[in-house]
Amino acid sequence: MKRFAMKDYGPAREVLTEIDALSREVDETHVRVKIVAFGVNPYDISLRQGKMSSFRSLKFPYVLGNDGTGIVTEVGTQVNHLAVGDRVIVHAVGGTYGEELVIPGKKAAKKSPAISWAEAAGAVTPWLTTYNLVTHLLGDKIGETILVQGASGAVGSLLVRLLKYQRKTVFATASKKNEEMVRTFGADEFAAYDQEDVGELFKNQADTVIDATKGSRTAESGLKAMKPAGNYVVLNDLPQDQSKPGNYLHFTPSKDYSDLEALEAFNHLYEEADLQITIAKKYPFTLESVIEAHEALEDHPTAGKFIVEREEA
Ligand SMILES: NC(=O)c1ccc[n+]([C@@H]2O[C@H](COP(=O)([O-])OP(=O)(O)OC[C@H]3O[C@@H](n4cnc5c(N)ncnc54)[C@H](OP(=O)(O)O)[C@@H]3O)[C@@H](O)[C@H]2O)c1
């Protein structure tokens, strides 16, 4: 079974490799999924570069990939919500970069036929982040006016769409070149972080500020925009200066969040809330594709997801 693995930490071209892996047994709680498409996340790049090795050690060869879609080929006796032949969305702790994956049944949900393989694969981590942050981390505390920084990104774009579906007032920031795209998500106000003073424009107006930028790059403007005692939520690092009164939160995935609940919500809301996923590039199922996608994500890539998809889908 073909899988794409990293044999060490380091540059994509040096450490990513193709391996012939043995299939695992499926026990009563797991399912076997033939992977059709997988998404490449900024998280995969950081893992491969060893930026997380102090708190997340990997055993090599390690197969990356949390997000994927595919077809169920075997089902454990205790998994009642899936059957052989079902088309599914999967959320793995590594392992979607390959032809096949054995995964706990509770980490796979049926995929709505309305959603393409590529879009569903690209949605997994961004949607789980969006849904759990809005629904569980903040819930009723979110307020009415929300500033989403990094609204052109995979997480940011879903945040804008979901919050607009919930009839919130949404201010959005991204680079000027992505303004038109972000406006189509329904944002009430747009500011280009590379041309405007975002903090001054939205000063003390946001009940909640969400920094969904790569590497939490907008602390200064976000803090200015947050109402005193508002919520300040980051996906990466919290600001060092927390002297402004506020509820400072770092979103992290949690065992308390149910993947099935979130993925079923995605199926349900995909059409109703217009949760389209922008695809930056779709690649064929080769090692070269994985390397190219990793290299592209190291820079400041075109907005949208990088997806590897098999032809036989
Ligand atoms: N904590 C968690 O559980 C969790 C979950 C998911 C993601 N994340 C992290 O959250 C971040 C966003 O993920 P993603 O998948 O949405 O990434 P993405 O699709 O690459 O989006 C990155 C966003 O950052 C913006 N950006 C880049 N450089 C910027 C700068 N100098 N100033 C302001 N904005 C800038 C981009 O805007 P333009 O392209 O328009 O410039 C874009 O909107 C990543 O760092 C990811 O690792 C964390």
mmCIF file of C-alpha atoms and ligand atoms in Angstrom:
data_model
loop_
_atom_site.group_PDB
_atom_site.id
_atom_site.type_symbol
_atom_site.label_atom_id
_atom_site.label_comp_id
_atom_site.label_asym_id
_atom_site.label_seq_id
_atom_site.Cartn_x
_atom_site.Cartn_y
_atom_site.Cartn_z
ATOM 1 C CA MET A 1 0.000 0.000 0.000
ATOM 2 C CA LYS A 2 1.494 3.295 -1.150
ATOM 3 C CA ARG A 3 1.915 6.039 1.477
ATOM 4 C CA PHE A 4 3.897 9.270 1.578
ATOM 5 C CA ALA A 5 6.007 9.534 4.704
ATOM 6 C CA MET A 6 8.685 11.725 6.247
ATOM 7 C CA LYS A 7 11.880 9.877 7.129
ATOM 8 C CA ASP A 8 13.234 12.693 9.302
ATOM 9 C CA TYR A 9 12.661 16.362 10.086
ATOM 10 C CA GLY A 10 13.904 18.686 7.352
ATOM 11 C CA PRO A 11 13.286 20.206 3.908
ATOM 12 C CA ALA A 12 10.388 18.654 1.945
ATOM 13 C CA ARG A 13 12.520 17.409 -0.937
ATOM 14 C CA GLU A 14 15.012 15.754 1.406
ATOM 15 C CA VAL A 15 12.751 14.048 3.890
ATOM 16 C CA LEU A 16 9.477 13.227 2.145
ATOM 17 C CA THR A 17 9.495 9.770 0.601
ATOM 18 C CA GLU A 18 7.198 7.077 -0.786
ATOM 19 C CA ILE A 19 6.876 3.877 1.235
ATOM 20 C CA ASP A 20 5.196 0.539 0.702
ATOM 21 C CA ALA A 21 3.347 0.011 3.991
ATOM 22 C CA LEU A 22 1.579 -3.042 5.368
ATOM 23 C CA SER A 23 -2.175 -2.818 5.906
ATOM 24 C CA ARG A 24 -3.324 -2.771 9.521
ATOM 25 C CA GLU A 25 -5.999 -5.016 11.009
ATOM 26 C CA VAL A 26 -9.395 -3.447 11.630
ATOM 27 C CA ASP A 27 -10.659 -4.098 15.166
ATOM 28 C CA GLU A 28 -14.265 -3.686 16.345
ATOM 29 C CA THR A 29 -14.045 0.110 16.817
ATOM 30 C CA HIS A 30 -12.196 1.002 13.589
ATOM 31 C CA VAL A 31 -12.929 1.344 9.872
ATOM 32 C CA ARG A 32 -10.722 0.932 6.814
ATOM 33 C CA VAL A 33 -10.939 3.781 4.299
ATOM 34 C CA LYS A 34 -9.587 3.892 0.758
ATOM 35 C CA ILE A 35 -8.346 7.476 0.574
ATOM 36 C CA VAL A 36 -9.533 9.442 -2.467
ATOM 37 C CA ALA A 37 -8.243 12.927 -1.590
ATOM 38 C CA PHE A 38 -6.189 14.476 1.181
ATOM 39 C CA GLY A 39 -5.501 18.059 2.199
ATOM 40 C CA VAL A 40 -2.125 19.577 3.090
ATOM 41 C CA ASN A 41 -2.225 21.917 6.108
ATOM 42 C CA PRO A 42 0.189 24.554 7.462
ATOM 43 C CA TYR A 43 0.367 22.225 10.503
ATOM 44 C CA ASP A 44 1.943 19.465 8.355
ATOM 45 C CA ILE A 45 4.675 21.872 7.298
ATOM 46 C CA SER A 46 5.491 22.778 10.906
ATOM 47 C CA LEU A 47 5.557 19.104 11.919
ATOM 48 C CA ARG A 48 7.862 18.223 9.042
ATOM 49 C CA GLN A 49 10.180 21.111 9.823
ATOM 50 C CA GLY A 50 10.499 19.854 13.409
ATOM 51 C CA LYS A 51 8.981 23.020 14.881
ATOM 52 C CA MET A 52 6.826 20.926 17.202
ATOM 53 C CA SER A 53 9.369 18.253 18.066
ATOM 54 C CA SER A 54 9.789 19.512 21.651
ATOM 55 C CA PHE A 55 6.212 18.560 22.516
ATOM 56 C CA ARG A 56 5.196 16.173 19.714
ATOM 57 C CA SER A 57 7.817 13.549 18.920
ATOM 58 C CA LEU A 58 7.350 11.426 15.813
ATOM 59 C CA LYS A 59 8.511 7.881 15.029
ATOM 60 C CA PHE A 60 9.926 7.632 11.516
ATOM 61 C CA PRO A 61 8.827 6.861 8.889
ATOM 62 C CA TYR A 62 5.866 9.024 9.830
ATOM 63 C CA VAL A 63 2.875 9.486 7.522
ATOM 64 C CA LEU A 64 1.509 13.021 7.745
ATOM 65 C CA GLY A 65 -2.035 14.139 7.044
ATOM 66 C CA ASN A 66 -5.027 14.826 9.288
ATOM 67 C CA ASP A 67 -7.591 15.522 6.608
ATOM 68 C CA GLY A 68 -9.027 13.255 3.942
ATOM 69 C CA THR A 69 -11.964 11.790 2.107
ATOM 70 C CA GLY A 70 -12.497 8.290 0.859
ATOM 71 C CA ILE A 71 -14.589 5.142 0.616
ATOM 72 C CA VAL A 72 -15.160 2.716 3.508
ATOM 73 C CA THR A 73 -13.883 -0.777 2.655
ATOM 74 C CA GLU A 74 -14.168 -2.520 6.055
ATOM 75 C CA VAL A 75 -16.131 -1.744 9.218
ATOM 76 C CA GLY A 76 -15.548 -2.886 12.829
ATOM 77 C CA THR A 77 -18.487 -4.651 14.481
ATOM 78 C CA GLN A 78 -19.074 -1.814 16.980
ATOM 79 C CA VAL A 79 -19.220 0.950 14.355
ATOM 80 C CA ASN A 80 -22.903 1.439 13.665
ATOM 81 C CA HIS A 81 -23.023 4.677 11.665
ATOM 82 C CA LEU A 82 -20.988 3.480 8.663
ATOM 83 C CA ALA A 83 -21.156 0.671 6.084
ATOM 84 C CA VAL A 84 -18.848 -0.633 3.366
ATOM 85 C CA GLY A 85 -19.133 1.629 0.311
ATOM 86 C CA ASP A 86 -19.971 4.798 2.256
ATOM 87 C CA ARG A 87 -18.224 7.947 1.064
ATOM 88 C CA VAL A 88 -16.680 9.571 4.092
ATOM 89 C CA ILE A 89 -14.797 12.572 5.468
ATOM 90 C CA VAL A 90 -12.043 11.572 7.895
ATOM 91 C CA HIS A 91 -10.128 13.400 10.607
ATOM 92 C CA ALA A 92 -6.995 11.464 11.525
ATOM 93 C CA VAL A 93 -4.083 12.028 13.858
ATOM 94 C CA GLY A 94 -1.689 11.652 10.921
ATOM 95 C CA GLY A 95 -1.876 9.143 8.106
ATOM 96 C CA THR A 96 -4.102 10.494 5.340
ATOM 97 C CA TYR A 97 -1.167 10.916 2.896
ATOM 98 C CA GLY A 98 -1.629 7.490 1.320
ATOM 99 C CA GLU A 99 -3.867 4.959 -0.360
ATOM 100 C CA GLU A 100 -5.499 3.618 2.773
ATOM 101 C CA LEU A 101 -6.122 4.429 6.409
ATOM 102 C CA VAL A 102 -7.445 2.508 9.397
ATOM 103 C CA ILE A 103 -9.135 4.958 11.742
ATOM 104 C CA PRO A 104 -11.496 4.935 14.748
ATOM 105 C CA GLY A 105 -15.091 4.918 13.459
ATOM 106 C CA LYS A 106 -15.883 8.054 15.472
ATOM 107 C CA LYS A 107 -13.321 9.979 13.380
ATOM 108 C CA ALA A 108 -15.192 9.365 10.095
ATOM 109 C CA ALA A 109 -18.530 10.802 8.973
ATOM 110 C CA LYS A 110 -20.519 10.212 5.798
ATOM 111 C CA LYS A 111 -19.861 12.873 3.155
ATOM 112 C CA SER A 112 -22.810 14.665 1.606
ATOM 113 C CA PRO A 113 -22.948 13.999 -2.181
ATOM 114 C CA ALA A 114 -23.210 17.794 -2.660
ATOM 115 C CA ILE A 115 -19.585 18.209 -1.562
ATOM 116 C CA SER A 116 -16.722 17.235 -3.859
ATOM 117 C CA TRP A 117 -13.934 14.920 -2.685
ATOM 118 C CA ALA A 118 -11.445 17.787 -2.828
ATOM 119 C CA GLU A 119 -13.590 20.350 -1.015
ATOM 120 C CA ALA A 120 -14.449 17.915 1.765
ATOM 121 C CA ALA A 121 -10.796 16.899 2.176
ATOM 122 C CA GLY A 122 -9.785 20.557 2.302
ATOM 123 C CA ALA A 123 -12.474 21.411 4.830
ATOM 124 C CA VAL A 124 -11.638 19.043 7.669
ATOM 125 C CA THR A 125 -9.182 20.874 9.948
ATOM 126 C CA PRO A 126 -10.358 24.387 8.965
ATOM 127 C CA TRP A 127 -13.988 23.448 9.604
ATOM 128 C CA LEU A 128 -13.359 21.594 12.873
ATOM 129 C CA THR A 129 -11.435 24.661 14.053
ATOM 130 C CA THR A 130 -14.143 27.077 12.938
ATOM 131 C CA TYR A 131 -17.038 25.058 14.291
ATOM 132 C CA ASN A 132 -15.502 24.204 17.659
ATOM 133 C CA LEU A 133 -14.144 27.705 18.220
ATOM 134 C CA VAL A 134 -17.490 29.360 17.494
ATOM 135 C CA THR A 135 -19.792 26.729 18.991
ATOM 136 C CA HIS A 136 -17.863 25.364 21.946
ATOM 137 C CA LEU A 137 -14.976 27.663 22.876
ATOM 138 C CA LEU A 138 -17.007 30.890 22.653
ATOM 139 C CA GLY A 139 -20.667 29.888 22.340
ATOM 140 C CA ASP A 140 -22.983 32.610 23.654
ATOM 141 C CA LYS A 141 -20.028 34.755 24.763
ATOM 142 C CA ILE A 142 -19.070 35.608 21.158
ATOM 143 C CA GLY A 143 -21.128 38.822 20.979
ATOM 144 C CA GLU A 144 -22.527 40.524 17.890
ATOM 145 C CA THR A 145 -19.526 42.107 16.178
ATOM 146 C CA ILE A 146 -16.566 39.919 15.294
ATOM 147 C CA LEU A 147 -13.283 40.835 13.631
ATOM 148 C CA VAL A 148 -11.761 37.934 11.664
ATOM 149 C CA GLN A 149 -8.098 38.526 10.857
ATOM 150 C CA GLY A 150 -6.815 36.265 8.065
ATOM 151 C CA ALA A 151 -10.226 36.055 6.413
ATOM 152 C CA SER A 152 -8.735 34.883 3.109
ATOM 153 C CA GLY A 153 -7.318 31.772 4.804
ATOM 154 C CA ALA A 154 -8.876 28.346 5.097
ATOM 155 C CA VAL A 155 -10.042 28.885 8.693
ATOM 156 C CA GLY A 156 -10.736 32.603 8.324
ATOM 157 C CA SER A 157 -12.967 32.187 5.274
ATOM 158 C CA LEU A 158 -15.111 29.558 7.022
ATOM 159 C CA LEU A 159 -15.316 31.761 10.121
ATOM 160 C CA VAL A 160 -16.681 34.641 8.035
ATOM 161 C CA ARG A 161 -19.216 32.402 6.285
ATOM 162 C CA LEU A 162 -20.425 30.725 9.471
ATOM 163 C CA LEU A 163 -20.678 33.981 11.425
ATOM 164 C CA LYS A 164 -22.591 35.666 8.609
ATOM 165 C CA TYR A 165 -24.949 32.678 8.518
ATOM 166 C CA GLN A 166 -25.474 33.339 12.245
ATOM 167 C CA ARG A 167 -26.320 36.966 11.359
ATOM 168 C CA LYS A 168 -23.336 38.474 13.136
ATOM 169 C CA THR A 169 -21.657 41.682 12.007
ATOM 170 C CA VAL A 170 -18.309 40.599 10.600
ATOM 171 C CA PHE A 171 -15.239 42.741 9.944
ATOM 172 C CA ALA A 172 -12.621 40.939 7.898
ATOM 173 C CA THR A 173 -8.956 41.512 7.099
ATOM 174 C CA ALA A 174 -6.630 39.987 4.536
ATOM 175 C CA SER A 175 -4.153 41.292 2.006
ATOM 176 C CA LYS A 176 -5.450 43.734 -0.606
ATOM 177 C CA LYS A 177 -5.119 41.174 -3.402
ATOM 178 C CA ASN A 178 -7.684 38.962 -1.652
ATOM 179 C CA GLU A 179 -10.244 41.694 -0.979
ATOM 180 C CA GLU A 180 -12.656 40.722 -3.744
ATOM 181 C CA MET A 181 -12.674 37.090 -2.660
ATOM 182 C CA VAL A 182 -13.247 37.918 1.015
ATOM 183 C CA ARG A 183 -16.103 40.263 0.140
ATOM 184 C CA THR A 184 -17.883 37.381 -1.615
ATOM 185 C CA PHE A 185 -17.939 35.551 1.752
ATOM 186 C CA GLY A 186 -20.320 38.254 2.971
ATOM 187 C CA ALA A 187 -18.100 40.295 5.313
ATOM 188 C CA ASP A 188 -19.738 43.597 6.348
ATOM 189 C CA GLU A 189 -16.455 45.517 6.323
ATOM 190 C CA PHE A 190 -13.092 44.673 4.782
ATOM 191 C CA ALA A 191 -9.685 46.144 5.600
ATOM 192 C CA ALA A 192 -6.418 45.285 3.876
ATOM 193 C CA TYR A 193 -3.763 44.672 6.531
ATOM 194 C CA ASP A 194 -1.026 45.562 4.033
ATOM 195 C CA GLN A 195 -2.518 48.965 3.146
ATOM 196 C CA GLU A 196 -4.674 50.194 5.997
ATOM 197 C CA ASP A 197 -4.434 50.777 9.736
ATOM 198 C CA VAL A 198 -6.779 47.973 10.785
ATOM 199 C CA GLY A 199 -6.553 48.814 14.483
ATOM 200 C CA GLU A 200 -7.560 52.455 13.933
ATOM 201 C CA LEU A 201 -10.343 51.542 11.481
ATOM 202 C CA PHE A 202 -12.072 49.158 13.908
ATOM 203 C CA LYS A 203 -10.879 50.685 17.169
ATOM 204 C CA ASN A 204 -12.757 49.271 20.229
ATOM 205 C CA GLN A 205 -15.558 47.944 18.006
ATOM 206 C CA ALA A 206 -15.251 44.149 18.139
ATOM 207 C CA ASP A 207 -16.851 42.024 20.862
ATOM 208 C CA THR A 208 -14.574 39.241 19.655
ATOM 209 C CA VAL A 209 -11.358 39.354 17.668
ATOM 210 C CA ILE A 210 -10.177 36.110 16.076
ATOM 211 C CA ASP A 211 -6.597 36.042 14.820
ATOM 212 C CA ALA A 212 -6.704 33.321 12.157
ATOM 213 C CA THR A 213 -3.512 34.478 10.449
ATOM 214 C CA LYS A 214 -0.518 32.285 9.865
ATOM 215 C CA GLY A 215 1.549 32.682 13.012
ATOM 216 C CA SER A 216 -0.741 35.167 14.846
ATOM 217 C CA ARG A 217 0.642 38.186 13.013
ATOM 218 C CA THR A 218 -1.998 40.763 13.859
ATOM 219 C CA ALA A 219 -1.791 41.220 17.640
ATOM 220 C CA GLU A 220 -1.279 44.986 17.572
ATOM 221 C CA SER A 221 -4.253 45.827 15.358
ATOM 222 C CA GLY A 222 -6.453 43.122 16.877
ATOM 223 C CA LEU A 223 -5.947 44.367 20.427
ATOM 224 C CA LYS A 224 -6.843 47.879 19.342
ATOM 225 C CA ALA A 225 -9.995 46.630 17.628
ATOM 226 C CA MET A 226 -11.181 44.547 20.614
ATOM 227 C CA LYS A 227 -13.735 46.257 22.857
ATOM 228 C CA PRO A 228 -12.454 46.514 26.454
ATOM 229 C CA ALA A 229 -13.307 43.183 28.174
ATOM 230 C CA GLY A 230 -13.960 41.565 24.779
ATOM 231 C CA ASN A 231 -12.714 38.163 23.607
ATOM 232 C CA TYR A 232 -9.324 37.789 21.942
ATOM 233 C CA VAL A 233 -8.869 34.372 20.331
ATOM 234 C CA VAL A 234 -5.778 33.060 18.552
ATOM 235 C CA LEU A 235 -4.970 29.903 16.611
ATOM 236 C CA ASN A 236 -1.262 30.330 17.266
ATOM 237 C CA ASP A 237 0.446 32.497 19.889
ATOM 238 C CA LEU A 238 -1.368 34.763 22.333
ATOM 239 C CA PRO A 239 -0.141 38.375 22.399
ATOM 240 C CA GLN A 240 2.538 39.055 24.999
ATOM 241 C CA ASP A 241 0.904 42.312 25.993
ATOM 242 C CA GLN A 242 -2.405 41.431 27.610
ATOM 243 C CA SER A 243 -2.743 44.677 29.547
ATOM 244 C CA LYS A 244 -6.033 45.562 27.845
ATOM 245 C CA PRO A 245 -8.834 43.895 29.831
ATOM 246 C CA GLY A 246 -10.121 40.932 27.843
ATOM 247 C CA ASN A 247 -10.813 37.230 27.703
ATOM 248 C CA TYR A 248 -7.637 35.871 26.062
ATOM 249 C CA LEU A 249 -8.055 32.409 24.565
ATOM 250 C CA HIS A 250 -5.876 30.051 22.562
ATOM 251 C CA PHE A 251 -7.937 27.615 20.504
ATOM 252 C CA THR A 252 -6.692 24.025 20.570
ATOM 253 C CA PRO A 253 -8.399 20.834 19.476
ATOM 254 C CA SER A 254 -9.878 18.973 22.451
ATOM 255 C CA LYS A 255 -11.052 15.448 23.168
ATOM 256 C CA ASP A 256 -14.240 17.085 24.442
ATOM 257 C CA TYR A 257 -15.140 18.117 20.896
ATOM 258 C CA SER A 258 -16.871 15.470 18.791
ATOM 259 C CA ASP A 259 -15.579 15.149 15.234
ATOM 260 C CA LEU A 260 -18.780 13.397 14.207
ATOM 261 C CA GLU A 261 -20.893 16.285 15.481
ATOM 262 C CA ALA A 262 -18.764 18.867 13.660
ATOM 263 C CA LEU A 263 -18.510 16.924 10.389
ATOM 264 C CA GLU A 264 -22.230 16.241 10.357
ATOM 265 C CA ALA A 265 -22.794 19.967 10.905
ATOM 266 C CA PHE A 266 -20.548 20.620 7.900
ATOM 267 C CA ASN A 267 -22.664 18.329 5.692
ATOM 268 C CA HIS A 268 -25.797 20.030 6.910
ATOM 269 C CA LEU A 269 -24.549 23.631 6.658
ATOM 270 C CA TYR A 270 -22.509 23.262 3.458
ATOM 271 C CA GLU A 271 -25.365 24.414 1.242
ATOM 272 C CA GLU A 272 -27.411 26.306 3.818
ATOM 273 C CA ALA A 273 -24.508 28.501 4.997
ATOM 274 C CA ASP A 274 -22.658 28.453 1.646
ATOM 275 C CA LEU A 275 -19.532 26.881 3.157
ATOM 276 C CA GLN A 276 -17.607 26.561 -0.093
ATOM 277 C CA ILE A 277 -13.946 25.678 0.187
ATOM 278 C CA THR A 278 -11.555 27.528 -2.110
ATOM 279 C CA ILE A 279 -9.166 25.101 -3.799
ATOM 280 C CA ALA A 280 -5.828 26.734 -4.659
ATOM 281 C CA LYS A 281 -4.465 23.688 -6.473
ATOM 282 C CA LYS A 282 -5.333 20.048 -7.027
ATOM 283 C CA TYR A 283 -2.405 17.679 -7.537
ATOM 284 C CA PRO A 284 -2.158 14.097 -8.806
ATOM 285 C CA PHE A 285 -1.390 11.308 -6.319
ATOM 286 C CA THR A 286 2.430 11.318 -6.476
ATOM 287 C CA LEU A 287 5.350 12.012 -4.166
ATOM 288 C CA GLU A 288 6.298 15.010 -6.314
ATOM 289 C CA SER A 289 2.841 16.490 -5.660
ATOM 290 C CA VAL A 290 3.259 16.197 -1.911
ATOM 291 C CA ILE A 291 6.677 17.855 -2.074
ATOM 292 C CA GLU A 292 5.369 20.673 -4.291
ATOM 293 C CA ALA A 293 2.377 21.295 -2.026
ATOM 294 C CA HIS A 294 4.681 21.464 1.010
ATOM 295 C CA GLU A 295 7.038 23.847 -0.732
ATOM 296 C CA ALA A 296 4.152 26.067 -1.848
ATOM 297 C CA LEU A 297 2.807 26.296 1.700
ATOM 298 C CA GLU A 298 6.180 27.359 3.080
ATOM 299 C CA ASP A 299 5.884 30.675 1.275
ATOM 300 C CA HIS A 300 2.865 32.962 1.185
ATOM 301 C CA PRO A 301 0.699 30.921 -1.173
ATOM 302 C CA THR A 302 -2.365 31.741 -3.240
ATOM 303 C CA ALA A 303 -5.499 31.624 -1.098
ATOM 304 C CA GLY A 304 -7.139 28.216 -0.891
ATOM 305 C CA LYS A 305 -6.405 24.597 -0.089
ATOM 306 C CA PHE A 306 -3.753 22.368 -1.610
ATOM 307 C CA ILE A 307 -5.277 18.959 -2.319
ATOM 308 C CA VAL A 308 -3.844 15.675 -3.592
ATOM 309 C CA GLU A 309 -6.523 13.570 -5.312
ATOM 310 C CA ARG A 310 -6.446 10.089 -6.840
ATOM 311 C CA GLU A 311 -7.629 9.661 -10.411
ATOM 312 C CA GLU A 312 -9.704 6.565 -9.818
ATOM 313 C CA ALA A 313 -12.172 8.575 -7.686
HETATM 314 N N1 LIG B 1 -4.772 25.967 16.941
HETATM 315 C C1 LIG B 1 -5.351 25.171 16.052
HETATM 316 O O1 LIG B 1 -6.005 24.174 16.389
HETATM 317 C C2 LIG B 1 -5.243 25.494 14.582
HETATM 318 C C3 LIG B 1 -6.147 24.928 13.677
HETATM 319 C C4 LIG B 1 -6.056 25.287 12.334
HETATM 320 C C5 LIG B 1 -5.075 26.174 11.914
HETATM 321 N N2 LIG B 1 -4.191 26.669 12.813
HETATM 322 C C6 LIG B 1 -3.173 27.633 12.389
HETATM 323 O O2 LIG B 1 -3.884 28.811 12.028
HETATM 324 C C7 LIG B 1 -3.231 29.498 10.952
HETATM 325 C C8 LIG B 1 -4.218 29.680 9.799
HETATM 326 O O3 LIG B 1 -4.512 28.411 9.224
HETATM 327 P P1 LIG B 1 -5.118 28.332 7.748
HETATM 328 O O4 LIG B 1 -5.157 26.908 7.369
HETATM 329 O O5 LIG B 1 -6.368 29.143 7.659
HETATM 330 O O6 LIG B 1 -3.947 29.072 6.934
HETATM 331 P P2 LIG B 1 -3.984 29.785 5.500
HETATM 332 O O7 LIG B 1 -5.112 29.253 4.693
HETATM 333 O O8 LIG B 1 -2.607 29.691 4.981
HETATM 334 O O9 LIG B 1 -4.332 31.311 5.855
HETATM 335 C C9 LIG B 1 -3.355 32.163 6.386
HETATM 336 C C10 LIG B 1 -3.945 33.543 6.572
HETATM 337 O O10 LIG B 1 -2.921 34.360 7.158
HETATM 338 C C11 LIG B 1 -2.915 35.613 6.472
HETATM 339 N N3 LIG B 1 -1.579 36.203 6.586
HETATM 340 C C12 LIG B 1 -0.410 35.716 6.105
HETATM 341 N N4 LIG B 1 0.597 36.558 6.400
HETATM 342 C C13 LIG B 1 0.044 37.588 7.088
HETATM 343 C C14 LIG B 1 0.574 38.777 7.687
HETATM 344 N N5 LIG B 1 1.873 39.083 7.630
HETATM 345 N N6 LIG B 1 -0.290 39.611 8.309
HETATM 346 C C15 LIG B 1 -1.616 39.332 8.379
HETATM 347 N N7 LIG B 1 -2.170 38.214 7.832
HETATM 348 C C16 LIG B 1 -1.347 37.369 7.199
HETATM 349 C C17 LIG B 1 -3.270 35.271 5.038
HETATM 350 O O11 LIG B 1 -3.745 36.437 4.400
HETATM 351 P P3 LIG B 1 -3.358 36.855 2.877
HETATM 352 O O12 LIG B 1 -2.981 35.585 2.148
HETATM 353 O O13 LIG B 1 -4.589 37.494 2.346
HETATM 354 O O14 LIG B 1 -2.199 37.782 3.008
HETATM 355 C C18 LIG B 1 -4.371 34.237 5.267
HETATM 356 O O15 LIG B 1 -5.602 34.878 5.451
HETATM 357 C C19 LIG B 1 -2.024 28.626 10.602
HETATM 358 O O16 LIG B 1 -0.899 29.148 11.285
HETATM 359 C C20 LIG B 1 -2.387 27.242 11.142
HETATM 360 O O17 LIG B 1 -1.248 26.474 11.436
HETATM 361 C C21 LIG B 1 -4.238 26.367 14.143
#
